[in-house]
Tab-separated table of C-alpha atoms in Angstrom:
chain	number	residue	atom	x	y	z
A	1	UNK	CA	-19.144	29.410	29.471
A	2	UNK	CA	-18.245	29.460	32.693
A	3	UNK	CA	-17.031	32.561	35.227
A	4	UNK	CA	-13.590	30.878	34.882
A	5	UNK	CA	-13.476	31.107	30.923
A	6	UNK	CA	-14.276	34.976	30.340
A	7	UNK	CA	-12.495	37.786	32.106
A	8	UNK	CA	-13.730	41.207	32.543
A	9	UNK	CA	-11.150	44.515	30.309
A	10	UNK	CA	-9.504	45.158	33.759
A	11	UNK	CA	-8.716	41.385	34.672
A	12	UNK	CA	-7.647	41.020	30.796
A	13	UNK	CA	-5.348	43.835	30.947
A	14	UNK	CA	-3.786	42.110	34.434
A	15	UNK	CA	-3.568	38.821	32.278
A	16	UNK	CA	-1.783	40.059	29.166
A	17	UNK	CA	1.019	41.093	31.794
A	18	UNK	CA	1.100	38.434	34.307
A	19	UNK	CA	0.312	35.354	32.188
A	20	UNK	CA	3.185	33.319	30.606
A	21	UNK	CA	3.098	31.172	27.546
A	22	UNK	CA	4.177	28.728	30.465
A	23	UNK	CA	1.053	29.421	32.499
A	24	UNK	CA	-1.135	29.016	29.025
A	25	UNK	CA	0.308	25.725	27.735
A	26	UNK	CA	2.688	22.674	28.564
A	27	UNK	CA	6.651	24.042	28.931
A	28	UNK	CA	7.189	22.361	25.838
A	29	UNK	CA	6.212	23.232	22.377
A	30	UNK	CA	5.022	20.866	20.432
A	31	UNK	CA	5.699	22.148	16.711
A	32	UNK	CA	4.921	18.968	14.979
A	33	UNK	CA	3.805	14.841	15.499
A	34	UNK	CA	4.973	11.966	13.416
A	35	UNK	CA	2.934	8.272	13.104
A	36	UNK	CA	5.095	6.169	15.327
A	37	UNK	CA	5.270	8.692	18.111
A	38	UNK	CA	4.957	7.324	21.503
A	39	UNK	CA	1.402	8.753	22.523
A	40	UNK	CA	-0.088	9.091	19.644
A	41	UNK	CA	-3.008	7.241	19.078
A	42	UNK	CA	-5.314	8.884	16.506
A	43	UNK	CA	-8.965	7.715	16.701
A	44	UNK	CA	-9.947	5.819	13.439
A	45	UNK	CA	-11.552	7.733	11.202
A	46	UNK	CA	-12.839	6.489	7.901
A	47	UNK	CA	-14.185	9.027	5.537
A	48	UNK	CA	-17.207	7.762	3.658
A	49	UNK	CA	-18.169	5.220	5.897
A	50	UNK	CA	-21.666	4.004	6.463
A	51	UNK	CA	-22.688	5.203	9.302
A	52	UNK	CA	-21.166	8.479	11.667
A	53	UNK	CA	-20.169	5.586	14.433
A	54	UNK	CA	-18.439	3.305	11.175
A	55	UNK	CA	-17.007	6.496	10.648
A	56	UNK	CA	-15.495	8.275	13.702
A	57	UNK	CA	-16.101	11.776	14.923
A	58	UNK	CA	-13.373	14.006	13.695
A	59	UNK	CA	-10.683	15.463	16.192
A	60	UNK	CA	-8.453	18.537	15.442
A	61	UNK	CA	-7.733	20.190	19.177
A	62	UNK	CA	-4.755	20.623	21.189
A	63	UNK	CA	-6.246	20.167	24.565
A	64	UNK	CA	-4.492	17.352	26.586
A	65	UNK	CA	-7.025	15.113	26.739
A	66	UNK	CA	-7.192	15.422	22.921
A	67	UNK	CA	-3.872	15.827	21.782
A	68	UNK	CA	-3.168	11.685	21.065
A	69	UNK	CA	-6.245	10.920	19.814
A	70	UNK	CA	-5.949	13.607	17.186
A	71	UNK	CA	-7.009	12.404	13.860
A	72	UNK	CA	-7.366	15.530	12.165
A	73	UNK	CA	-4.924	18.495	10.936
A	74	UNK	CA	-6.027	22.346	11.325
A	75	UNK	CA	-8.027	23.924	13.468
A	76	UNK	CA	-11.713	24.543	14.509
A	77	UNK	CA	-13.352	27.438	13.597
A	78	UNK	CA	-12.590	28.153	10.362
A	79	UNK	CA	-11.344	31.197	9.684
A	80	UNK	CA	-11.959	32.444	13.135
A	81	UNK	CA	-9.581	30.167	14.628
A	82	UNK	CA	-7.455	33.370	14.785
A	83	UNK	CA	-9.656	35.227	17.230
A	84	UNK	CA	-10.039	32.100	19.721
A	85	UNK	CA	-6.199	32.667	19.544
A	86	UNK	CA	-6.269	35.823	20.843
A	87	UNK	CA	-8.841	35.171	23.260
A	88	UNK	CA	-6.669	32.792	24.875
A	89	UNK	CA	-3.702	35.078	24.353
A	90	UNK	CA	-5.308	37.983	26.248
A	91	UNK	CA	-7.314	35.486	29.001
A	92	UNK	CA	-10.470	36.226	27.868
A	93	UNK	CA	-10.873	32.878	27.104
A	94	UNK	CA	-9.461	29.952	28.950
A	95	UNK	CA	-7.479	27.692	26.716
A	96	UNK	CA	-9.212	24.271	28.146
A	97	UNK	CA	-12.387	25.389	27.696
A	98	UNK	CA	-15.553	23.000	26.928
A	99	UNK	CA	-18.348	24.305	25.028
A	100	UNK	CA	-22.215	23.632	26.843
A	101	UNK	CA	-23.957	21.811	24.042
A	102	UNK	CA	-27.308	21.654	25.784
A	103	UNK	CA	-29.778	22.672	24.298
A	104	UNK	CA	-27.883	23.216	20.639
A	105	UNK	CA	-29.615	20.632	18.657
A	106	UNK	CA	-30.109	21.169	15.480
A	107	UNK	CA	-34.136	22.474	14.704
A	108	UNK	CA	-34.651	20.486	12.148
A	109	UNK	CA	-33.435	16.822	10.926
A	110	UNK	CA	-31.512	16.914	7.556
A	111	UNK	CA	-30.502	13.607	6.427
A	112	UNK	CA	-28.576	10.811	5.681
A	113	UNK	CA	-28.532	10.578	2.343
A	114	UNK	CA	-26.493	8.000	0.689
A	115	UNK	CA	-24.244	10.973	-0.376
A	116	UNK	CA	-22.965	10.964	2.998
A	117	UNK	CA	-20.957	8.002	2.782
A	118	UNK	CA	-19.949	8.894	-0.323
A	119	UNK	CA	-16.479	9.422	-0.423
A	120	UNK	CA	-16.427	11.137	-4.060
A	121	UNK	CA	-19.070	12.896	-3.546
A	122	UNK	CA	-18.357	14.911	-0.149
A	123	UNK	CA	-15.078	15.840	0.782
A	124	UNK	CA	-14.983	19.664	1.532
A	125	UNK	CA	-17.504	19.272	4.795
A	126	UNK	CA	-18.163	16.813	7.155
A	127	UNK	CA	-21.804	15.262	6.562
A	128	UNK	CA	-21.838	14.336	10.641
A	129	UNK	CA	-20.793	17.944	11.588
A	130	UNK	CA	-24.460	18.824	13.138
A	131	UNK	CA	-24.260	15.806	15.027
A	132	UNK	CA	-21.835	15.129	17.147
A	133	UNK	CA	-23.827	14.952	20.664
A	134	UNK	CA	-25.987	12.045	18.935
A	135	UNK	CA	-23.545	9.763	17.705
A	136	UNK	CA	-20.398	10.688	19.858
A	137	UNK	CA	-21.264	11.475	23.079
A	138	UNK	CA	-19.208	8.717	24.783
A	139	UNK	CA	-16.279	10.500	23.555
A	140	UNK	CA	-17.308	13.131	24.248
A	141	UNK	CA	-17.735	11.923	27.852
A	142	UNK	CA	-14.372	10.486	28.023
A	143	UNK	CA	-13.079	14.193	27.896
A	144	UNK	CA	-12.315	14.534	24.037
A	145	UNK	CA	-13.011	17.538	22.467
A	146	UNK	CA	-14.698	17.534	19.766
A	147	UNK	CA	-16.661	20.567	17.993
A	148	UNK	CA	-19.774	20.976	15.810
A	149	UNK	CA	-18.575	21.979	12.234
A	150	UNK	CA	-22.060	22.680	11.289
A	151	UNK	CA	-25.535	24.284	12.868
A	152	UNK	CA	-28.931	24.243	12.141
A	153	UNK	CA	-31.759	26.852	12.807
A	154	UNK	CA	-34.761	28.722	11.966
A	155	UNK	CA	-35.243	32.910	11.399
A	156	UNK	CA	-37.215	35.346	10.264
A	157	UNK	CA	-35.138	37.753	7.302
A	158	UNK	CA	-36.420	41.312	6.934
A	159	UNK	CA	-35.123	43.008	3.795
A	160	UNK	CA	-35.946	46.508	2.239
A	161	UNK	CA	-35.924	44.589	-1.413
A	162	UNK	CA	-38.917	42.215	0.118
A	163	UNK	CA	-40.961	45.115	1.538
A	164	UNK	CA	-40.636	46.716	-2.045
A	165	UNK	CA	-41.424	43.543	-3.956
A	166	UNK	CA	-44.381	42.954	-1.762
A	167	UNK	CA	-45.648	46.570	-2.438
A	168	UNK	CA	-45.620	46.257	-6.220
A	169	UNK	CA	-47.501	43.249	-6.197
A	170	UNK	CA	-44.457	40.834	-7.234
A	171	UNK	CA	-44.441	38.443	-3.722
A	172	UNK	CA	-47.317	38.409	-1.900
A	173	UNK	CA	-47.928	37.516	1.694
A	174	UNK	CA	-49.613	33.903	2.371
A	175	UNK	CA	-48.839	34.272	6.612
A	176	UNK	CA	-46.317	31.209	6.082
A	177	UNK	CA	-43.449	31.907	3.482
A	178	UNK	CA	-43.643	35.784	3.727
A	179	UNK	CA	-45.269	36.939	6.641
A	180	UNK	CA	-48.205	39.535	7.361
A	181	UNK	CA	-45.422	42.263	7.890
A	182	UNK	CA	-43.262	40.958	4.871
A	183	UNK	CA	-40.599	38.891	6.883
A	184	UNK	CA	-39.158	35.572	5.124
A	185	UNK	CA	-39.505	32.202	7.447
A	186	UNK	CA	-36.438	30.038	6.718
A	187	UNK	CA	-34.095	27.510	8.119
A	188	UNK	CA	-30.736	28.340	7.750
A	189	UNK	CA	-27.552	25.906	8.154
A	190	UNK	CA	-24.018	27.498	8.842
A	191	UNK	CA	-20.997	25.085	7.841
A	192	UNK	CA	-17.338	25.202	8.502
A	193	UNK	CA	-15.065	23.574	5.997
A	194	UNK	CA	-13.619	20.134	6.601
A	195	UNK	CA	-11.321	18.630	4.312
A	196	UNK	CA	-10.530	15.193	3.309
A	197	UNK	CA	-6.989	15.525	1.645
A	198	UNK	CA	-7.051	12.624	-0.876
A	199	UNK	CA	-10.510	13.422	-1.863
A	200	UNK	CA	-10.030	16.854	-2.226
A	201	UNK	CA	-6.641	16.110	-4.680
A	202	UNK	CA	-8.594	13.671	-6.479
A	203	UNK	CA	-11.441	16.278	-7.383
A	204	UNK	CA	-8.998	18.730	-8.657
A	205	UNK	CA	-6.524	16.119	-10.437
A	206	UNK	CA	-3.452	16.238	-8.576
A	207	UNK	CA	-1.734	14.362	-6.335
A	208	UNK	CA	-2.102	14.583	-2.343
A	209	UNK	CA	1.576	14.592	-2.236
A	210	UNK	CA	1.297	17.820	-3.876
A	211	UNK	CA	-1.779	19.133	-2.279
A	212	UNK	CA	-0.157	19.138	0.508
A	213	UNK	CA	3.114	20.332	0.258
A	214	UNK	CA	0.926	23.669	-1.544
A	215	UNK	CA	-0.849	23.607	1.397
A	216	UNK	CA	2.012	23.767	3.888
A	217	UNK	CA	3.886	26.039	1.799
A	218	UNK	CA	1.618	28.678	0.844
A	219	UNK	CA	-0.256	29.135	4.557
A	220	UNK	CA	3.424	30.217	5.411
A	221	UNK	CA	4.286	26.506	7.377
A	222	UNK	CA	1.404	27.180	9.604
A	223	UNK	CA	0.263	23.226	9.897
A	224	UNK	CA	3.925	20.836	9.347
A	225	UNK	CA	1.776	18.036	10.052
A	226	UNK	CA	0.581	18.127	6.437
A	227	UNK	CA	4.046	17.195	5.576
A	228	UNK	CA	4.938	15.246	9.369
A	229	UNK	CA	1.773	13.462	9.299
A	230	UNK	CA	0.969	11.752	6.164
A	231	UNK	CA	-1.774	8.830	7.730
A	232	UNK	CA	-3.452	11.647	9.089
A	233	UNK	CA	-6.084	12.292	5.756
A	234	UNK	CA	-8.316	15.787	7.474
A	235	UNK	CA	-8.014	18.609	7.464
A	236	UNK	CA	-9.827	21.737	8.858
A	237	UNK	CA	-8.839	24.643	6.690
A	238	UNK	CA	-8.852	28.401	8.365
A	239	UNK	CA	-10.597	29.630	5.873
A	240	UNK	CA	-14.624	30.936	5.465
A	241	UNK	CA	-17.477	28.433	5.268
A	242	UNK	CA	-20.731	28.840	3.669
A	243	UNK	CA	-24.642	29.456	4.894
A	244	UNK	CA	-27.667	27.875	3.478
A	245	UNK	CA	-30.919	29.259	3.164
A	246	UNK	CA	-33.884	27.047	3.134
A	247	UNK	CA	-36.778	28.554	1.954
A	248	UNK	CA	-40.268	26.074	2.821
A	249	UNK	CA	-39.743	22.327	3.571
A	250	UNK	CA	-36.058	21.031	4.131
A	251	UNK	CA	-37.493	17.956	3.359
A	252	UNK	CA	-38.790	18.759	-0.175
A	253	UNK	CA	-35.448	19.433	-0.937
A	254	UNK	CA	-34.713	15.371	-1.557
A	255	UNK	CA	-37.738	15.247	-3.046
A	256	UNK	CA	-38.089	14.542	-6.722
A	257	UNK	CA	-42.253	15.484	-6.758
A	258	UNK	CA	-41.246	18.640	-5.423
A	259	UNK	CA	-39.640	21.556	-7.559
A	260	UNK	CA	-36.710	23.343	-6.593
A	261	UNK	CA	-35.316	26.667	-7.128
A	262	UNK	CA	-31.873	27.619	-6.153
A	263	UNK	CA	-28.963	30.121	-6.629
A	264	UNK	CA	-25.226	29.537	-5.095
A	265	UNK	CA	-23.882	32.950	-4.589
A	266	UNK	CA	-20.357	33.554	-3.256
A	267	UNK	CA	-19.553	36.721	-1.171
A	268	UNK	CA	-19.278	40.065	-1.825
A	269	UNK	CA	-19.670	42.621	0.567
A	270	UNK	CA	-18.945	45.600	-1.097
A	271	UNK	CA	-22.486	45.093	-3.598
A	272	UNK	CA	-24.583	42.543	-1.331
A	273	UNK	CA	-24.342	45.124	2.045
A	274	UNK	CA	-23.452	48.154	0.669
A	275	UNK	CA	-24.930	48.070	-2.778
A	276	UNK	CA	-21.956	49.145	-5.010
A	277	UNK	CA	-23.500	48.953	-8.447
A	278	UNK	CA	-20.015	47.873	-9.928
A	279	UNK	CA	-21.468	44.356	-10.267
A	280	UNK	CA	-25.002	42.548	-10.316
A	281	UNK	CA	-23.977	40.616	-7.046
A	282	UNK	CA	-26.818	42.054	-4.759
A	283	UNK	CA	-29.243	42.348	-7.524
A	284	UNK	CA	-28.867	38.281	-8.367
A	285	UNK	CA	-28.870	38.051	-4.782
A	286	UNK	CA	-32.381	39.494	-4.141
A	287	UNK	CA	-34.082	38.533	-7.304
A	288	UNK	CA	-32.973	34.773	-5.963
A	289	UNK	CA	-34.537	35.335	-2.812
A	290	UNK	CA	-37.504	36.423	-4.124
A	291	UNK	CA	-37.737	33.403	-6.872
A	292	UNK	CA	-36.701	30.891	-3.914
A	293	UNK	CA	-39.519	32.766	-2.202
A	294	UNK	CA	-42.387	32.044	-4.739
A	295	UNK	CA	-41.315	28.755	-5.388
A	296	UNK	CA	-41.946	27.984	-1.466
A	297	UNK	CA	-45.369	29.608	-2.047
A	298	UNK	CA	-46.026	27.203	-5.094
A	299	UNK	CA	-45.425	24.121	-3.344
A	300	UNK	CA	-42.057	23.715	-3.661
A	301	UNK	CA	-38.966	24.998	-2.008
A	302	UNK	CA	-35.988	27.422	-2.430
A	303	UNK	CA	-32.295	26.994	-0.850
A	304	UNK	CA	-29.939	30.164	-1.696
A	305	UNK	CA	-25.935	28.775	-0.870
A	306	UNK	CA	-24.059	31.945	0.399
A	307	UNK	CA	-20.137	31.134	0.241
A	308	UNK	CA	-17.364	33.228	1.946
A	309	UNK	CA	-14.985	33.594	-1.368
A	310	UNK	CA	-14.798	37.575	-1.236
A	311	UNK	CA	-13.872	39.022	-4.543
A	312	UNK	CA	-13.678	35.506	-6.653
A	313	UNK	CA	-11.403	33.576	-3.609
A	314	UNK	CA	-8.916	36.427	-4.360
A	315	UNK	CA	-9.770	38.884	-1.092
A	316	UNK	CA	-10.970	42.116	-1.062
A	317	UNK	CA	-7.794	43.531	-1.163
A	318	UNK	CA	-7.116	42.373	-4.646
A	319	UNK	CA	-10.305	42.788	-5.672
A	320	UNK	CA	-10.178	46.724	-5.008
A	321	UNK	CA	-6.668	46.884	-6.471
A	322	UNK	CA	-8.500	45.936	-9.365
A	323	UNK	CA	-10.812	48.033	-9.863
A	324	UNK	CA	-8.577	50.934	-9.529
A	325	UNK	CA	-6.535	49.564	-12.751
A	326	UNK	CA	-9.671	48.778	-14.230
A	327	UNK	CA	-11.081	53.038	-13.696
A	328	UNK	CA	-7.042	54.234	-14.696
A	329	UNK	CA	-6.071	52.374	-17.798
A	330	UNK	CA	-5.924	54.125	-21.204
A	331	UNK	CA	-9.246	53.434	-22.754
A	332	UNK	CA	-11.324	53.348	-19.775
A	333	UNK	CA	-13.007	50.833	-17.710
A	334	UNK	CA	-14.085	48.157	-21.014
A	335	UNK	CA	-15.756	44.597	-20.743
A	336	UNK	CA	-12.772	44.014	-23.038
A	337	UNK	CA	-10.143	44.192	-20.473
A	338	UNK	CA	-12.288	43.044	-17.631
A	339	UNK	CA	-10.474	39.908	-16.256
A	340	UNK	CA	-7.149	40.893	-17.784
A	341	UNK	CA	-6.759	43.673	-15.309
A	342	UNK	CA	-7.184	41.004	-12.650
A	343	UNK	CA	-5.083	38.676	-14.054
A	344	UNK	CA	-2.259	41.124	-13.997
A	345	UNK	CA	-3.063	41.934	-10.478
A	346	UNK	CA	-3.823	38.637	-8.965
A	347	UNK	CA	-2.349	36.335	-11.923
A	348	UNK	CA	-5.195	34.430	-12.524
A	349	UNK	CA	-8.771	35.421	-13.091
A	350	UNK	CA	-10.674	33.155	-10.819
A	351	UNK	CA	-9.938	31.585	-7.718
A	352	UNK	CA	-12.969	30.353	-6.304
A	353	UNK	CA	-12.590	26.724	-8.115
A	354	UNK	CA	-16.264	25.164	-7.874
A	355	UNK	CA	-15.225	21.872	-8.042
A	356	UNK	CA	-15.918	21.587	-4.019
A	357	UNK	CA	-19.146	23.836	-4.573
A	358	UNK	CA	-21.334	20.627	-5.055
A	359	UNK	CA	-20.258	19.063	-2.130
A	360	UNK	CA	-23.345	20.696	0.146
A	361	UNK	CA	-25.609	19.962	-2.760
A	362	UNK	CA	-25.056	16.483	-2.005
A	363	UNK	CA	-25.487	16.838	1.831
A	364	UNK	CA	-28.400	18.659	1.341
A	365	UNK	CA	-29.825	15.664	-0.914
A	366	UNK	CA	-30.354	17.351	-4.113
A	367	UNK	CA	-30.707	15.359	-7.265
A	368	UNK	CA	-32.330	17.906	-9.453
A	369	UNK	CA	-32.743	21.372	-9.414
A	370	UNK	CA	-35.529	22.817	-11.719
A	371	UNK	CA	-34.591	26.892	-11.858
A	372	UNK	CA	-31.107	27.337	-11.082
A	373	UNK	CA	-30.707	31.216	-10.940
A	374	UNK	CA	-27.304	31.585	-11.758
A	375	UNK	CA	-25.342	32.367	-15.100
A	376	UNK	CA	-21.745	30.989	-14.059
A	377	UNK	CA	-20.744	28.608	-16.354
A	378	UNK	CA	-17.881	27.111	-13.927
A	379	UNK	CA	-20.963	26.353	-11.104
A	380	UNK	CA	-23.112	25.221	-13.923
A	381	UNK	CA	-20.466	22.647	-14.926
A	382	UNK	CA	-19.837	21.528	-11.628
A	383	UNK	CA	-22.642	20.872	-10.301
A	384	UNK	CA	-23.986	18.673	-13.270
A	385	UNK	CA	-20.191	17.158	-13.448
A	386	UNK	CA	-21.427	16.244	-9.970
A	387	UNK	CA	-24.271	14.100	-10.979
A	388	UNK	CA	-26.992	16.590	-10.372
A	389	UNK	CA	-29.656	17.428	-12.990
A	390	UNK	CA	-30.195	21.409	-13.802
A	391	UNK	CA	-33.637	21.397	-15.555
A	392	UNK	CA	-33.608	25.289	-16.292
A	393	UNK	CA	-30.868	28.194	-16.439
A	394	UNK	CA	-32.056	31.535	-15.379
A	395	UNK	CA	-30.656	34.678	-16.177
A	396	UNK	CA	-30.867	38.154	-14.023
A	397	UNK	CA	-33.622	40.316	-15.791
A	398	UNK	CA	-32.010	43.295	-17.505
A	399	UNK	CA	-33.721	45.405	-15.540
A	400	UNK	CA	-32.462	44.824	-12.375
A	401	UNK	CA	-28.709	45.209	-13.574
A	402	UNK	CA	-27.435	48.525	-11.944
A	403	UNK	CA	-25.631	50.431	-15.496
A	404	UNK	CA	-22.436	50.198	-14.331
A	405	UNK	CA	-22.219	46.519	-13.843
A	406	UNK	CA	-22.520	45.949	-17.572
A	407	UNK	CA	-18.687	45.780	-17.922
A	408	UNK	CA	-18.721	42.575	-15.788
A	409	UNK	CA	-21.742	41.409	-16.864
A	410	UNK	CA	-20.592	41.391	-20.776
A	411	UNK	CA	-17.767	40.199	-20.299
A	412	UNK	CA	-18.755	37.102	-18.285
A	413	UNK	CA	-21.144	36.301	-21.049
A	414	UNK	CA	-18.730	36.611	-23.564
A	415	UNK	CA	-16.259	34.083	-21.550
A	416	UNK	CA	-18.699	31.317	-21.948
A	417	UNK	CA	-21.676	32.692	-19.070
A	418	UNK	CA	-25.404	31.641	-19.714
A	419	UNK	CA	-27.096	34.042	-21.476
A	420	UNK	CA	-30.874	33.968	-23.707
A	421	UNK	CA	-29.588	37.134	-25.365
A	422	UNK	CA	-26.494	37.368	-27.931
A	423	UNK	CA	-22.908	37.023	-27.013
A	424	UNK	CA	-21.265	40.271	-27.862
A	425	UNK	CA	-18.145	40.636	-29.957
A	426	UNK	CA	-14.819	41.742	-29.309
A	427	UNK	CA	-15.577	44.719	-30.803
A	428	UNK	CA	-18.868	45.086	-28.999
A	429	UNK	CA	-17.077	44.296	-25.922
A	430	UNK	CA	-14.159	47.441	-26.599
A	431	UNK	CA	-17.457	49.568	-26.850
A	432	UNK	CA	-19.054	48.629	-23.070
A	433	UNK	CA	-17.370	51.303	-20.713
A	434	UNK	CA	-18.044	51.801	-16.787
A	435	UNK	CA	-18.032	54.997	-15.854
A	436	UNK	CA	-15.380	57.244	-14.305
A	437	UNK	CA	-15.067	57.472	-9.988
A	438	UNK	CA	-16.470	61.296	-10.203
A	439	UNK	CA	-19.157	60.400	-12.897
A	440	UNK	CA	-22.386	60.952	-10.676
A	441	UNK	CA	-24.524	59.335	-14.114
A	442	UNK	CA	-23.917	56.924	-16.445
């Protein structure tokens, strides 16, 4: 970024009152394109094509060297297309800016598989996303914007749950894996979602007329060129992507000699940061790590999916509306009434959906996964409905569920979750209470 591109409080505060929309942007507002406009010349882009030059890098900006050859609807960035926004807004950030990509690479080389030019079996990410300095740069150098919509690197993770692990003799340190000092060497891939719209429709049965039209309505008419635009088929949802751990060889992951262990955990920040023992989130969450961990150490490798779907897709918001009908209603909190309080609040129980979920299975090159540390039935289902082999369910241990997660956790089971124990009852299931908000024990 360049001296040009970032201002300093005092020059922002001079911006937000001498800068004009007019200054910004073209005079003209451009609310919407059609096909047949003069200037419009989308670059081809063929989802599921053989290669990432058969297929065409994928362009969503504005910029005006972009604008005609945009063959994509949204915005980069994901959900934190918002804040680039307001960077611009406030002249913190100038709205033509260019991103430096030297020196970005990815650290290590994932792929192709012959997933990637798949078109059934990716179409929530873009398999070329890490890539586009290798296989676009000549558009790139013709002035067209186009952004990464996935990164690749290595860290070290230091957790508290590790140290303790290590300490009672359950992980030990090898110097590789887990570290003299107990730290976790992994790779770790970030990836911003990427839509294609027929594909999409076609995983969840519907048509991509009405896709759409859901689309445009429900995001409050944010992007008419779902409706305006019909031969344009991407689209870059603002919405939160996902991060992969990698625990050992990235390559063992495609590799059917090698075992792997894995566990695809969607958000949620109350339990995984701040360790609310209402649920068995952060529990499942470190006994993964610590399973992916060993299986590294073994030979093999782990990969732990972290997806941003806070409180089940429905926001945290809902989620803590929720909870205070589950604490108030007459009876107490039960496992019995567990999802109907949020259907009443939300209307349905579950929006998270897995049907996409496989998608960076796939791009990741998995075939078979031996220990899959999960007991979601819906991400069981999908991923096998996927084509994927799951050799072995695993369960959290009892012992690690905190007491007043048992609401969730019986009730899960007894909606069809994996379990080695028995399925309770609906009378068992009346009898499992959380505790009150002053209730200090159990």
């Amino acid at each position: 970024m360049t001296s040009d591109d970032i201002s300093s409080p005092a020059e922002v505060s001079v911006a937000q009152e001498e800068t004009s929309p007019q200054q910004l942007y073209a005079s003209r507002v451009v609310l919407t394109t059609y096909p047949s406009q003069h200037g419009i010349e989308p670059i081809p882009l063929s989802w599921g094509a053989q290669t990432a030059a058969e297929r065409g890098p994928v362009v969503v900006s504005r910029q005006p060297d972009s604008f005609g050859k945009r063959n994509a609807i949204g915005a980069g960035g994901g959900s934190y297309c918002i804040y680039r926004a307001l960077a611009v807004a406030i002249g913190a950030l100038g709205p033509n800016h260019r991103p430096d990509f030297r020196m970005t690479e990815p650290t290590n080389v994932i792929g192709p598989f012959p997933s990637w030019s798949d078109p059934d079996k990716i179409v929530s990410m873009d398999p070329w996303g890490h890539a586009i300095v290798e296989h676009y740069s000549d558009h790139l150098e013709q002035g067209v914007d186009i952004r990464p919509t996935i990164a690749i690197t290595k860290a070290h993770i230091k957790l508290a749950e590790i140290d303790e692990a290590i300490s009672k003799g359950e992980l030990h340190c090898d110097g590789d894996i887990v570290s003299a000092d107990g730290e976790l060497k992994v790779v770790k891939v970030a990836s911003e979602p990427v839509w294609h719209i027929p594909g999409v429709a076609k995983r969840f049965g519907i048509s991509e007329a009405t896709l759409r039209r859901a689309l445009f309505e429900d995001t409050g008419g944010m992007y008419p060129e779902l409706i305006t635009r019909p031969d344009l088929k991407v689209f870059l949802p603002p919405i939160g992507g996902l991060t992969v751990y990698i625990f050992g060889n990235p390559d063992h992951i495609s590799d059917p000699t090698k075992r792997l262990t894995m566990r695809v955990h969607d958000e949620c920040n109350g339990s995984d940061v701040f360790g609310s023992d209402i649920c068995t989130c952060k529990p499942y969450l470190i006994y993964s790590i610590e399973e992916c961990a060993r299986e590294a150490q073994n030979g093999g490798v782990g990969v732990v999916v972290y997806f941003r779907k806070e409180g089940r897709a429905l926001g945290e918001v809902t989620k803590y509306l929720v909870y205070n009908a589950r604490k108030r209603q007459e009876g107490g909190d039960t496992a019995a009434n567990y999802f109907k309080r949020t259907e009443f609040v939300a209307g349905v129980k579950d929006m998270r959906f897995q049907a996409l979920m496989p998608d960076i299975l796939h791009w990741l090159g998995v075939s078979r996964i031996d220990r899959f540390i999960s007991m979601s039935n819906m991400k069981y289902e999908a991923i096998v409905n996927s084509g994927i082999e799951i050799v072995e369910r695993v369960s959290i241990p009892s012992e690690r569920m905190p007491a007043d997660s048992k609401v969730e956790i019986e009730a899960k089971i007894a909606d069809g979750y994996f379990t080695t124990g028995n399925v309770p009852t609906s009378e068992m299931l009346e009898n499992v209470k959380g505790r009150n908000w002053d209730e200090i024990a159990h």
